[in-house]
C-alpha positions as a printed Julia matrix, in Angstrom:
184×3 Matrix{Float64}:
 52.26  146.5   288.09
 49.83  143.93  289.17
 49.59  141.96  286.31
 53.42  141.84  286.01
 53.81  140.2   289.57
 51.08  138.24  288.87
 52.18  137.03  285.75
 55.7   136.33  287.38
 54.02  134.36  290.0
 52.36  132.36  287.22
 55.49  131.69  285.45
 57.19  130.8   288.73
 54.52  128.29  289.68
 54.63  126.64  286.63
 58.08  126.4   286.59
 58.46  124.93  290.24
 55.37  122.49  288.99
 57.28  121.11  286.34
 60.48  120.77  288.28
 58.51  118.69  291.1
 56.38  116.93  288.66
 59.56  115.36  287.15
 61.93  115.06  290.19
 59.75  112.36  292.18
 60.21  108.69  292.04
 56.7   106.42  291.87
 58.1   104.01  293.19
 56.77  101.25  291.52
 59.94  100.8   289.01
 63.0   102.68  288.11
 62.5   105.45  285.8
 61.07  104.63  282.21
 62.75  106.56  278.75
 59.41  109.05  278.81
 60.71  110.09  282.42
 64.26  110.74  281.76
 65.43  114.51  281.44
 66.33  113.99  277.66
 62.75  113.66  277.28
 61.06  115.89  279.99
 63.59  118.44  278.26
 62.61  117.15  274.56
 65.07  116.02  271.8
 67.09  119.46  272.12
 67.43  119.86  275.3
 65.11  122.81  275.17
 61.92  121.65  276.36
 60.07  123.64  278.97
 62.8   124.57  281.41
 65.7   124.47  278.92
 69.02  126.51  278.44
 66.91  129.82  279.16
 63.94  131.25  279.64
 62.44  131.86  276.04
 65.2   129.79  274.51
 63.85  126.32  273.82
 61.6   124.24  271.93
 58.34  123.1   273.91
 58.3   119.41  274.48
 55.15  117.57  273.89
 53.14  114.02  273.53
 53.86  113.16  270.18
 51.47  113.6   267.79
 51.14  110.83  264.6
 52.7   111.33  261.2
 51.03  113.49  258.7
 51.73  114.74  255.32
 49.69  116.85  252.73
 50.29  117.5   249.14
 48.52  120.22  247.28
 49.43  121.97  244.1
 48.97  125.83  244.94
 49.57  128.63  242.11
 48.85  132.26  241.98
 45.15  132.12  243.39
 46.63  130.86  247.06
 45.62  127.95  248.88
 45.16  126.35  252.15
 46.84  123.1   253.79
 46.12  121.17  256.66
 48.74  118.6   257.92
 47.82  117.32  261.04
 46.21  119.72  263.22
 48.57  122.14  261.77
 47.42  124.88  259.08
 49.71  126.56  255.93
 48.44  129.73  254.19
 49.38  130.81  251.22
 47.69  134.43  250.06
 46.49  135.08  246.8
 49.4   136.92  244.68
 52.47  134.65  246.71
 53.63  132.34  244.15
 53.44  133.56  240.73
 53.2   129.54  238.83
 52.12  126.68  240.32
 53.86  124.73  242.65
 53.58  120.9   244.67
 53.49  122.25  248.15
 54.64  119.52  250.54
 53.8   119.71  254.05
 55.02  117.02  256.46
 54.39  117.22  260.44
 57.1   114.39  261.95
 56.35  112.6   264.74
 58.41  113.33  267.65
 58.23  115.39  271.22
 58.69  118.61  269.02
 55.8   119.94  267.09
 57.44  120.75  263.91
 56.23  120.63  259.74
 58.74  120.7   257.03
 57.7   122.37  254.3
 58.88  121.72  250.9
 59.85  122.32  247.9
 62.7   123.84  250.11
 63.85  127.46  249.91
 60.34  128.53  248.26
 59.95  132.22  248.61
 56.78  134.2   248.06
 56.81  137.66  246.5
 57.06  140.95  248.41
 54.76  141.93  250.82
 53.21  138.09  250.45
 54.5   135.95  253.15
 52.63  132.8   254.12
 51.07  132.01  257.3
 52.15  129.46  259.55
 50.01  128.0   262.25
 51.35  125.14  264.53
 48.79  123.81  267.86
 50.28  122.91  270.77
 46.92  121.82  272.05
 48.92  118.03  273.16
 51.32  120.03  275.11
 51.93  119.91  279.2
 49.09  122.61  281.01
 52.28  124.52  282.42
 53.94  124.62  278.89
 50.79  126.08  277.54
 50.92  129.03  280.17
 54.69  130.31  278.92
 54.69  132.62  275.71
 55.1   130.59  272.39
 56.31  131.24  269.07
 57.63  129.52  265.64
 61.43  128.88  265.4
 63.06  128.19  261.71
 65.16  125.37  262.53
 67.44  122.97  261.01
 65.91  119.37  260.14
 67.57  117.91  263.35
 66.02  120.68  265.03
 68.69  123.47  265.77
 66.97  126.57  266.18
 68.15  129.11  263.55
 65.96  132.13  264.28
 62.41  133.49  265.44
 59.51  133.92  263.46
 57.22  137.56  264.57
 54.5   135.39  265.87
 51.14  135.53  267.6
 50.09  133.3   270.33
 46.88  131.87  270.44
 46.33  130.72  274.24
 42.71  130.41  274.33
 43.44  127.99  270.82
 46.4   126.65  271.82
 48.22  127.76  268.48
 51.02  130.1   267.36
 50.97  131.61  264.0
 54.07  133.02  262.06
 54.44  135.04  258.69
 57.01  132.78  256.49
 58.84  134.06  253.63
 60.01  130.32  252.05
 60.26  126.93  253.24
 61.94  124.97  255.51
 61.33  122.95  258.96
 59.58  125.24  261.48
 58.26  124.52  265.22
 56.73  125.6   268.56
 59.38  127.23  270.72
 58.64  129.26  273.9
């Protein structure tokens, strides 16, 4: 019971911190494009105190382009794109395949995987981890997990995920490929 109400206080803490965080005027000029709502809410509208709670897709300093190509066949493999990590278990793919992973820069954390549509056998699923380590303090406090989303970023569905808080990384089981990012 205690660590519910204190874990409600949390959330509501953060949540008023944002809110008067990114109400206030400086004073020193009108309000620049990074302190708009469209972008305290990210390119969505999602962001941290979106359309509900658990609903949206954290909004965060934009990291810089990366891509990674890697050929990965039946023994697995490994690929790093950015500060973002794609497993593939042994047994998953049964040829060889160009794995393409490519993390977009924008206020979204997000990595499109291609070839698109690539599924894994049964009981096989890749691993998806995404950081959110350049993410607001009060964003990193809410629950995260991966959402499958379009390529303009349309969440489709929920992966099962684990959050990492201590890390500052969620990790997701995939089944094939698509674009992917860090929702709360």
């Amino acid at each position: 019971m205690k660590r519910t109400q204190f874990l409600a206080g949390l959330l509501l803490f953060s949540a008023l911190s944002v809110v008067s965080c990114s109400s206030g005027d400086d004073g020193l000029s009108g309000p620049s494009s990074e302190q708009t709502p469209a972008a305290l809410l990210g390119s969505t509208g999602g962001g941290i105190l979106g359309t509900g709670i658990g609903s949206g897709l954290l909004a965060c300093t934009p990291l810089p382009y990366a891509v990674t190509e890697q050929t990965v066949g039946p023994a697995g493999g490994t690929l790093l794109v950015g500060p973002h990590k794609l497993t593939i278990p042994a047994g998953a793919l049964s040829t060889p395949a160009l794995i393409t992973a490519e993390a977009p820069v924008g206020t979204v954390n997000s990595v499109r995987l291609s070839p698109d549509g690539l599924t894994f056998a049964a009981g096989k699923p890749a691993t998806l981890t995404l950081s959110y380590a350049n993410c607001p303090l009060t964003a990193q406090l809410l629950p995260k997990r991966i959402a499958y989303t379009t390529d303009l970023l349309a969440i489709l569905s929920y992966l099962v995920s684990v959050d990492d808080l201590i890390a500052k990384q969620v990790t997701g089981t995939l089944v094939h490929f698509s674009r992917y990012a860090v929702a709360w």
